[in-house]
PDB file of C-alpha atoms in Angstrom:
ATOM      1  CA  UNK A   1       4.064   5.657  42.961  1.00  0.00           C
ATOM      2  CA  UNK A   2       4.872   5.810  39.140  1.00  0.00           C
ATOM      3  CA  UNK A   3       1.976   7.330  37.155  1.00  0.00           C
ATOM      4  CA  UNK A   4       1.614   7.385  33.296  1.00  0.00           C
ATOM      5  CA  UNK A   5      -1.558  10.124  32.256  1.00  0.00           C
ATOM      6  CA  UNK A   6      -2.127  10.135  28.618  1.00  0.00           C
ATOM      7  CA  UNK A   7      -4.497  12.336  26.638  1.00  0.00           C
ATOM      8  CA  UNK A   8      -4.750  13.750  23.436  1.00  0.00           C
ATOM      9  CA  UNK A   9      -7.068  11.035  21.839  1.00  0.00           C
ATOM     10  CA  UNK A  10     -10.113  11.187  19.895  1.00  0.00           C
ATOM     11  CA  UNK A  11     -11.761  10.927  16.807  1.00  0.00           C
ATOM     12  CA  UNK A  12      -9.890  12.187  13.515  1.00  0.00           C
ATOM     13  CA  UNK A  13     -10.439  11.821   9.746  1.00  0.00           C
ATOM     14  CA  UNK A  14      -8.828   9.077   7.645  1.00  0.00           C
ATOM     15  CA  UNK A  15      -5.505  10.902   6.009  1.00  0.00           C
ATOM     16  CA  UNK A  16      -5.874  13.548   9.786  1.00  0.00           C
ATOM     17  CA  UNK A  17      -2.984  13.593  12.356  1.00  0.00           C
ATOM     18  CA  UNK A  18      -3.129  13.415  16.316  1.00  0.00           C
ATOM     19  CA  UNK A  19      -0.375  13.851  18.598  1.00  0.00           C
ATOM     20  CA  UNK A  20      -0.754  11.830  22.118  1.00  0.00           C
ATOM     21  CA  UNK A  21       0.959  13.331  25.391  1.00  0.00           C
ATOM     22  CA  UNK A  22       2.027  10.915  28.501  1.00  0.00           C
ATOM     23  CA  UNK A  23       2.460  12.452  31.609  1.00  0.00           C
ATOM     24  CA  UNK A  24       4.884  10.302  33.500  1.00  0.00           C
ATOM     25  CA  UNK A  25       5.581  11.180  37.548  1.00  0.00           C
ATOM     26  CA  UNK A  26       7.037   9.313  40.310  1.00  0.00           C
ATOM     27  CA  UNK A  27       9.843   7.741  39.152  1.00  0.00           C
ATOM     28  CA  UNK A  28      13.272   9.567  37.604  1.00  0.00           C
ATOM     29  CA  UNK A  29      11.988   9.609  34.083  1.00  0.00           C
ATOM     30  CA  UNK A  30      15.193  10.525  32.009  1.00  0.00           C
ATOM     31  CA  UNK A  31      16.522   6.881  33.351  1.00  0.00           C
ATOM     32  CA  UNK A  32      14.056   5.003  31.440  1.00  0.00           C
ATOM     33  CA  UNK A  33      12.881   4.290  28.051  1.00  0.00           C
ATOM     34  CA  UNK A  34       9.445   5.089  26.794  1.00  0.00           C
ATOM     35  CA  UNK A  35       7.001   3.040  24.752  1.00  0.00           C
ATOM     36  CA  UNK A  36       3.769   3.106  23.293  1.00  0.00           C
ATOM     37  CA  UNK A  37       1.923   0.005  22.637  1.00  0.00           C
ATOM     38  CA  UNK A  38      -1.501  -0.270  20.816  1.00  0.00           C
ATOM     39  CA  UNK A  39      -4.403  -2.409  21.017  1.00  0.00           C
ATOM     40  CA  UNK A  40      -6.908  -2.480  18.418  1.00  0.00           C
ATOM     41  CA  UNK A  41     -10.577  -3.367  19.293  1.00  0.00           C
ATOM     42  CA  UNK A  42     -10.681  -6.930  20.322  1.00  0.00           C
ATOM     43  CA  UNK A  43      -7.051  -7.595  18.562  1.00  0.00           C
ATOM     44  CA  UNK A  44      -3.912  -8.178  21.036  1.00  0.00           C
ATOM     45  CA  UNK A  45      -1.217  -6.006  22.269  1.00  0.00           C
ATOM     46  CA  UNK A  46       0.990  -4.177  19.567  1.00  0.00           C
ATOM     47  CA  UNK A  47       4.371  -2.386  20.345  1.00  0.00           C
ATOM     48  CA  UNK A  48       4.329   1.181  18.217  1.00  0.00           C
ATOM     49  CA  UNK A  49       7.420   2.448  19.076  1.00  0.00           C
ATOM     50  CA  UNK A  50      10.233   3.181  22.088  1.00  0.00           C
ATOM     51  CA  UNK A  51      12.443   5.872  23.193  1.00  0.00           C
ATOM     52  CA  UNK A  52      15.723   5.775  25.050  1.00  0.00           C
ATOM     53  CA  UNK A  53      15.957   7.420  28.310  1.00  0.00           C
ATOM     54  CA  UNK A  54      18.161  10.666  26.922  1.00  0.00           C
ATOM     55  CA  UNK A  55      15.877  10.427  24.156  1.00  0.00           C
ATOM     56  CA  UNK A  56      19.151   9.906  21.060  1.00  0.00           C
ATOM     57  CA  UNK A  57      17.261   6.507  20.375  1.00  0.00           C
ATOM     58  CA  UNK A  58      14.153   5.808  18.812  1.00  0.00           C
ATOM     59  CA  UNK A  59      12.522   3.074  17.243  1.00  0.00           C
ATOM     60  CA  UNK A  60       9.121   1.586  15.652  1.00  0.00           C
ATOM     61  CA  UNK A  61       7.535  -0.961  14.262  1.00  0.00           C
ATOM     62  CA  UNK A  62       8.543  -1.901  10.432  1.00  0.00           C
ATOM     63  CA  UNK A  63       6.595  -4.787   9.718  1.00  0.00           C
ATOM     64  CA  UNK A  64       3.618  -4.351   7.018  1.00  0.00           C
ATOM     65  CA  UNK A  65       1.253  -2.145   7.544  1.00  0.00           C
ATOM     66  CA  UNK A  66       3.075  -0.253  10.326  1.00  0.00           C
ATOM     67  CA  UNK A  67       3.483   2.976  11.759  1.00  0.00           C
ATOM     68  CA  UNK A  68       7.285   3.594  10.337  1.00  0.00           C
ATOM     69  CA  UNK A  69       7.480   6.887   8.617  1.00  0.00           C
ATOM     70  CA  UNK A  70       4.181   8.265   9.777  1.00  0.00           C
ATOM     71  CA  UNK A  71       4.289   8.389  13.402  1.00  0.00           C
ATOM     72  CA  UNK A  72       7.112  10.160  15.266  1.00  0.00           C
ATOM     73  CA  UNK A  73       7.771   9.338  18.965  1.00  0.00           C
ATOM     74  CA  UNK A  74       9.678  11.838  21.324  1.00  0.00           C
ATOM     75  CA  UNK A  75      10.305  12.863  24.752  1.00  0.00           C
ATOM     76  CA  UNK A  76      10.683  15.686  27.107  1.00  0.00           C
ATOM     77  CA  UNK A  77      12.879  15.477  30.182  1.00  0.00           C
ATOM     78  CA  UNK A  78      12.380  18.488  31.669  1.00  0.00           C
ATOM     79  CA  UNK A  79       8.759  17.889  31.778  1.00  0.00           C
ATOM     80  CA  UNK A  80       8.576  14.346  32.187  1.00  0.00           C
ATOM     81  CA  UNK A  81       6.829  13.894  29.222  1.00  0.00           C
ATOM     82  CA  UNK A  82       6.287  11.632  25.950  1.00  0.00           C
ATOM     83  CA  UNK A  83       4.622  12.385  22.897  1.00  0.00           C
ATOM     84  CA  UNK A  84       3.959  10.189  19.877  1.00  0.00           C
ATOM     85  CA  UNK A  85       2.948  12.822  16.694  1.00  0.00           C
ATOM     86  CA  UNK A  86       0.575  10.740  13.889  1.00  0.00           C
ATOM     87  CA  UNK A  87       0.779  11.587  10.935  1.00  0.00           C
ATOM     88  CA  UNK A  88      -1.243  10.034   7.725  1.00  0.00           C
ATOM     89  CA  UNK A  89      -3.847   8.239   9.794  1.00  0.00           C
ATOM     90  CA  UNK A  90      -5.304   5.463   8.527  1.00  0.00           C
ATOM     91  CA  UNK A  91      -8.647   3.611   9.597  1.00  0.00           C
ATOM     92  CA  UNK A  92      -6.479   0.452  11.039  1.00  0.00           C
ATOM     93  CA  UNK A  93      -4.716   2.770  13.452  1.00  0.00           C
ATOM     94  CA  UNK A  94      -7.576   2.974  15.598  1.00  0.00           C
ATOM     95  CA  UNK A  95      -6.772   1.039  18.701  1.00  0.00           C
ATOM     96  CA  UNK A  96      -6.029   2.212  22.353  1.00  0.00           C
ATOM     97  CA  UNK A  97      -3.015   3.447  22.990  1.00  0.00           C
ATOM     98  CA  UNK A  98      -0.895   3.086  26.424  1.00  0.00           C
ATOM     99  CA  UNK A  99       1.981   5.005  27.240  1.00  0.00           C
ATOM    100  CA  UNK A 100       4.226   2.400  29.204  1.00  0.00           C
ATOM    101  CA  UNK A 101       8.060   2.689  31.256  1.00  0.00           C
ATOM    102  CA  UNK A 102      10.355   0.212  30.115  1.00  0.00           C
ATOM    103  CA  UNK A 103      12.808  -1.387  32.237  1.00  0.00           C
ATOM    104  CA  UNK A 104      16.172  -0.912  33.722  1.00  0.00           C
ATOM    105  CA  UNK A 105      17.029  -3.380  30.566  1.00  0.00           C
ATOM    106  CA  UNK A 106      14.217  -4.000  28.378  1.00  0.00           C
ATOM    107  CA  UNK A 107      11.045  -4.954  28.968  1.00  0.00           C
ATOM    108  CA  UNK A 108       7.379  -2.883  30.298  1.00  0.00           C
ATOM    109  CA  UNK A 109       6.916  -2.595  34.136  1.00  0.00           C
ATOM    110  CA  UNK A 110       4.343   0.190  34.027  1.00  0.00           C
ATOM    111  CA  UNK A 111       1.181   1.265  31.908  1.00  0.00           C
ATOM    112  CA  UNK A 112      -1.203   4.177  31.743  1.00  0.00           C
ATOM    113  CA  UNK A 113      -4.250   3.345  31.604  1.00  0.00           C
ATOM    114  CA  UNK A 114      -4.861   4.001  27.920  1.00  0.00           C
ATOM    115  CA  UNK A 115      -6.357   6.542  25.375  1.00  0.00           C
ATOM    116  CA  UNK A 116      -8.404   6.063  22.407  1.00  0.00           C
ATOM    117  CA  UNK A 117      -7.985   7.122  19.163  1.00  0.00           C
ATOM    118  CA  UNK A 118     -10.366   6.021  16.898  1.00  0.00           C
ATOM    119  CA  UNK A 119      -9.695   7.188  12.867  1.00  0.00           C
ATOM    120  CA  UNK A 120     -12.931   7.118  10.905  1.00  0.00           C
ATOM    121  CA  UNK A 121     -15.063   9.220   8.396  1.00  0.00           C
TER     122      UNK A 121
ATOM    123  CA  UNK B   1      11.678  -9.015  12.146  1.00  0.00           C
ATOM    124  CA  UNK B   2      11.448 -12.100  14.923  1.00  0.00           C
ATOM    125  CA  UNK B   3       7.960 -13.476  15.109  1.00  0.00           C
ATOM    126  CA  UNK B   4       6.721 -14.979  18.743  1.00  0.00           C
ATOM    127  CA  UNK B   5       4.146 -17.254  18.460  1.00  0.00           C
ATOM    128  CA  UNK B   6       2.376 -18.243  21.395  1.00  0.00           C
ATOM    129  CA  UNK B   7       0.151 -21.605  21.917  1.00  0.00           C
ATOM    130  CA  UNK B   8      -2.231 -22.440  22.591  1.00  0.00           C
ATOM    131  CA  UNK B   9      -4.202 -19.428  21.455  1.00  0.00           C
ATOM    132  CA  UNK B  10      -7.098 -20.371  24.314  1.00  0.00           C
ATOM    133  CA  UNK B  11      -7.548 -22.690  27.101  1.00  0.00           C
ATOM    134  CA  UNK B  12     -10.153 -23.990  29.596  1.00  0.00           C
ATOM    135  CA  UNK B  13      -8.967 -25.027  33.017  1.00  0.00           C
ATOM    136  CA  UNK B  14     -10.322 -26.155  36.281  1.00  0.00           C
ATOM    137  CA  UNK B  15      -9.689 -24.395  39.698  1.00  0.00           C
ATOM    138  CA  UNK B  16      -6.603 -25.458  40.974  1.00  0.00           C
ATOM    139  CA  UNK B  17      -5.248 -27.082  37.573  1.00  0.00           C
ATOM    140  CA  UNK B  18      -1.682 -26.656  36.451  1.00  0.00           C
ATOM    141  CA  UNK B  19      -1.889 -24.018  33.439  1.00  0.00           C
ATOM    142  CA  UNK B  20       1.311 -24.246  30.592  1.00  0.00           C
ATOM    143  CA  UNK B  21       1.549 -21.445  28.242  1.00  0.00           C
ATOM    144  CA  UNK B  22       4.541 -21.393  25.537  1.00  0.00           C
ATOM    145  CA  UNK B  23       5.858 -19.002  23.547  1.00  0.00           C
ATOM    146  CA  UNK B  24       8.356 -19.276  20.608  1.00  0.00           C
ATOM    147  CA  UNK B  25      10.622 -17.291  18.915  1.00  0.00           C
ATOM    148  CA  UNK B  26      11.483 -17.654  15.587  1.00  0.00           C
ATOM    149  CA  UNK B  27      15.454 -16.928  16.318  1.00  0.00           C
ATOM    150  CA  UNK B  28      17.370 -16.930  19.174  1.00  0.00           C
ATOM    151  CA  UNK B  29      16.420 -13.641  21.741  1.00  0.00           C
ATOM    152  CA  UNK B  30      18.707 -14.796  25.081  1.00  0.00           C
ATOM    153  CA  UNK B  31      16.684 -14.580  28.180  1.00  0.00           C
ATOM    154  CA  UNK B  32      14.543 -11.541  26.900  1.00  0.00           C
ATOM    155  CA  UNK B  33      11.668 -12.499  27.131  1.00  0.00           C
ATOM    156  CA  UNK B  34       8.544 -11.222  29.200  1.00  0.00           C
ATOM    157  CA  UNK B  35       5.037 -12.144  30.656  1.00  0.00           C
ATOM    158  CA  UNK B  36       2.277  -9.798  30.778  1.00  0.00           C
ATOM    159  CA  UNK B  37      -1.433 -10.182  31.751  1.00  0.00           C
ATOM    160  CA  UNK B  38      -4.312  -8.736  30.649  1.00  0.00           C
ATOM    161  CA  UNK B  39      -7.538  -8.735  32.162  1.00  0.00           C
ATOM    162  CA  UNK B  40     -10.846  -7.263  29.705  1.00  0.00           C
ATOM    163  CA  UNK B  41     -10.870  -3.355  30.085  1.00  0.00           C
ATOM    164  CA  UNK B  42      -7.430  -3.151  32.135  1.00  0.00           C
ATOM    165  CA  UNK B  43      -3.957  -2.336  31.131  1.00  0.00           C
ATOM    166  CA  UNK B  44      -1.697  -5.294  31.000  1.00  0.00           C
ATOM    167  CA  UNK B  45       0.195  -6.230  33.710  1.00  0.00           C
ATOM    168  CA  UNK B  46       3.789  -7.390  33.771  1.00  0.00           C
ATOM    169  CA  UNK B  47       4.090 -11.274  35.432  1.00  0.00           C
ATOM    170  CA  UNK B  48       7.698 -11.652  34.535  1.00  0.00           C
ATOM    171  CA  UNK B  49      11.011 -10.381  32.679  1.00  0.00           C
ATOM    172  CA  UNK B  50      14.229 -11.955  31.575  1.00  0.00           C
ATOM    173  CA  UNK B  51      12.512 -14.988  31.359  1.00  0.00           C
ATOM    174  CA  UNK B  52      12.162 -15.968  34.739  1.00  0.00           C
ATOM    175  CA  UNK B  53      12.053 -13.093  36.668  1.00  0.00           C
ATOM    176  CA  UNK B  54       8.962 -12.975  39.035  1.00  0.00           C
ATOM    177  CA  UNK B  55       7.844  -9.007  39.115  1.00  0.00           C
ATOM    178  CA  UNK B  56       7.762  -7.327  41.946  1.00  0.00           C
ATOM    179  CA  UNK B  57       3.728  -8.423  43.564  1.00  0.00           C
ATOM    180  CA  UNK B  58       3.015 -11.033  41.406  1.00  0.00           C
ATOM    181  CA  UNK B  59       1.997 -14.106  43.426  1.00  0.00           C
ATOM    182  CA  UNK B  60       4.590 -17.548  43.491  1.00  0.00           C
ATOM    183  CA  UNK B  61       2.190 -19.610  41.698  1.00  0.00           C
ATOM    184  CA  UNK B  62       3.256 -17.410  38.537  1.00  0.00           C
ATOM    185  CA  UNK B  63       6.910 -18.768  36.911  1.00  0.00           C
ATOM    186  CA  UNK B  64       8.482 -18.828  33.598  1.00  0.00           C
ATOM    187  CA  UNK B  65      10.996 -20.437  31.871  1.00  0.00           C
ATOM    188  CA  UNK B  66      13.307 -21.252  28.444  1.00  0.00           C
ATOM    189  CA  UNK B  67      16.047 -19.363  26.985  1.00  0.00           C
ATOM    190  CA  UNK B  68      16.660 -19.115  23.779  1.00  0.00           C
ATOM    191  CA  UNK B  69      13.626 -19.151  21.498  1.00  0.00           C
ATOM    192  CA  UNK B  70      11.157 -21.184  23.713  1.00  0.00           C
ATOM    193  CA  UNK B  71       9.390 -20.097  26.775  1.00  0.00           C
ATOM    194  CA  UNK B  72       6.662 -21.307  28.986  1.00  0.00           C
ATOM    195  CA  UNK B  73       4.877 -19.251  31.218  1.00  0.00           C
ATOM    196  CA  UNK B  74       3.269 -21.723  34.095  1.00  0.00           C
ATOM    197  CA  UNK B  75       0.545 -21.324  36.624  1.00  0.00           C
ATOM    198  CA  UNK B  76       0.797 -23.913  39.050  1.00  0.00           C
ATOM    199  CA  UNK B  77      -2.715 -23.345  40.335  1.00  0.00           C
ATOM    200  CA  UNK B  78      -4.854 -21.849  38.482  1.00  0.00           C
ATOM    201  CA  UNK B  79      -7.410 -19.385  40.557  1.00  0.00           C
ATOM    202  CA  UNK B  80     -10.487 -17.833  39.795  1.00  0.00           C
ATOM    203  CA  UNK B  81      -8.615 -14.310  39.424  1.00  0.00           C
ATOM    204  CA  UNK B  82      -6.476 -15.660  36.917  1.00  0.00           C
ATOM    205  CA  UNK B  83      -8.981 -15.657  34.052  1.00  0.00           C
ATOM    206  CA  UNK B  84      -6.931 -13.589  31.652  1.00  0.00           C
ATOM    207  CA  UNK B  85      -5.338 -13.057  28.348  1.00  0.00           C
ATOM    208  CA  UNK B  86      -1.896 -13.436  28.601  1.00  0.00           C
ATOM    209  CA  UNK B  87       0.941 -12.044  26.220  1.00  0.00           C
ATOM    210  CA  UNK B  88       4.396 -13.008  25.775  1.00  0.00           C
ATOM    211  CA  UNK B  89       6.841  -9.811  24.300  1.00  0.00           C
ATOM    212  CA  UNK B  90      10.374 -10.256  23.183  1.00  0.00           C
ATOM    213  CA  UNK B  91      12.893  -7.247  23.528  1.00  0.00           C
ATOM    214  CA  UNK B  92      16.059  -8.214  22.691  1.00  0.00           C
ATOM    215  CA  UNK B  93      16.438  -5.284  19.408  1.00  0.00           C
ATOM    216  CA  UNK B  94      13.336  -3.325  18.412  1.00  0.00           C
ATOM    217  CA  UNK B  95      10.689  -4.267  17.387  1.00  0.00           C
ATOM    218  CA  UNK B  96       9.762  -5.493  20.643  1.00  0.00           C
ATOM    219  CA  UNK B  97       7.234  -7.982  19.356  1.00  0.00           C
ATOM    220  CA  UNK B  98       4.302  -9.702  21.403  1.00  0.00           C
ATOM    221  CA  UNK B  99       2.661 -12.634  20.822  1.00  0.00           C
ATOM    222  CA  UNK B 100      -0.746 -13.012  19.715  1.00  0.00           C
ATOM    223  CA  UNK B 101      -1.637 -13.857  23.203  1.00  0.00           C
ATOM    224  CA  UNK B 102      -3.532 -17.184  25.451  1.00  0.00           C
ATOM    225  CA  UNK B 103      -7.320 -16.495  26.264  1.00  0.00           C
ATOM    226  CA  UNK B 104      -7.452 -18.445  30.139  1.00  0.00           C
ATOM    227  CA  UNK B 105     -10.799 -19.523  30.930  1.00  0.00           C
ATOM    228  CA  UNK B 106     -12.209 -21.531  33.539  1.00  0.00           C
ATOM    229  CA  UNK B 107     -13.913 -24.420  33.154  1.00  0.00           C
TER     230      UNK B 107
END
């Protein structure tokens, strides 16, 4: 049964940094990317970033506003883990935040079931 | 970046209707295209990938299709359970965008 465990979330100053942790088990977790998506209070679904399965390839989101340059996704195969490091917090990143397994070739099959990180003063 | 824009933004629908939910892209993205469902306080749920790919679970009355830059996502019968918000996401090249997602309500 694939499980995704995150942690690391909780409140932090405007400006602070947080670094989340997703524990993945039951599937071979340096065949698959790694994503985290975010979901701001009452807001939909937004894609932060993704990871390649070997870990050489990483991506975010660029549009305005976004997390490029402040947040720094990464991954650990030995320990079957993912981490997403945020730096520069800002009141709008306060969402929940899952930790999800992409596909074979694109695409989320699996989700934790979310942590939140709420940025406020 | 490719924007998805999904419509309607909400619906109301009657037990057993026939529910149509589309989602555009603003360029091409192939066939990479997937459904996800959210229900309030859950993680979302993946319906379908590739367009028309039924996920492993998910129940027949669920199907998508399109190619290109327009989707639908259809629910041939709509049941109680299927109250939802659902989300289309593209993934062709990063970002991998989502729509602004469908609010399913009965009626």
């Amino acid at each position: 049964e694939v499980q995704l465990l995150e942690s690391g979330g909780g409140l932090v100053q405007p400006g602070g940094s947080l670094r989340l942790s997703c524990a993945a088990s039951g599937f071979d977790f340096s065949r698959f990317g790694m994503n985290w998506v975010r979901q701001a209070p009452g807001k939909g679904l937004e894609w932060v970033s993704g990871i390649s399965g070997g870990g050489s390839s990483t991506n975010y989101a660029d549009y305005a506003d976004s997390v490029k340059g402040r947040f720094i996704m990464s991954r650990d195969n030995s320990n079957n883990t993912s981490s997403l490091e945020m730096n520069s917090l800002r009141v709008e990143d306060t969402a929940i935040y899952y930790c999800a397994k992409a596909l074979l070739y694109g695409g989320i099959d699996y989700w934790g079931q979310g942590i939140l990180v709420t940025v406020s003063s | 970046d490719i924007q998805m824009t999904q419509s309607p933004s909400s619906l109301s629908a009657s037990v057993g209707d026939r529910v149509t939910i589309t989602c555009r892209a603003s360029q091409v993205i192939s066939n990479y295209l997937a459904w996800y469902q959210q229900k309030p306080g859950k993680a979302p749920k993946l319906l379908i990938y590739a367009a028309f790919t039924l996920q492993s679970g998910v129940p027949s009355r669920f199907s998508g299709s399109g190619s290109g830059s327009d989707f639908t996502l259809t629910i041939s019968s709509l049941q109680p359970e299927d109250v939802a918000t659902y989300y289309c996401q593209k993934y062709n090249i990063a970002p991998w965008t989502f729509g602004q997602g469908t609010k399913v309500e009965l009626k």
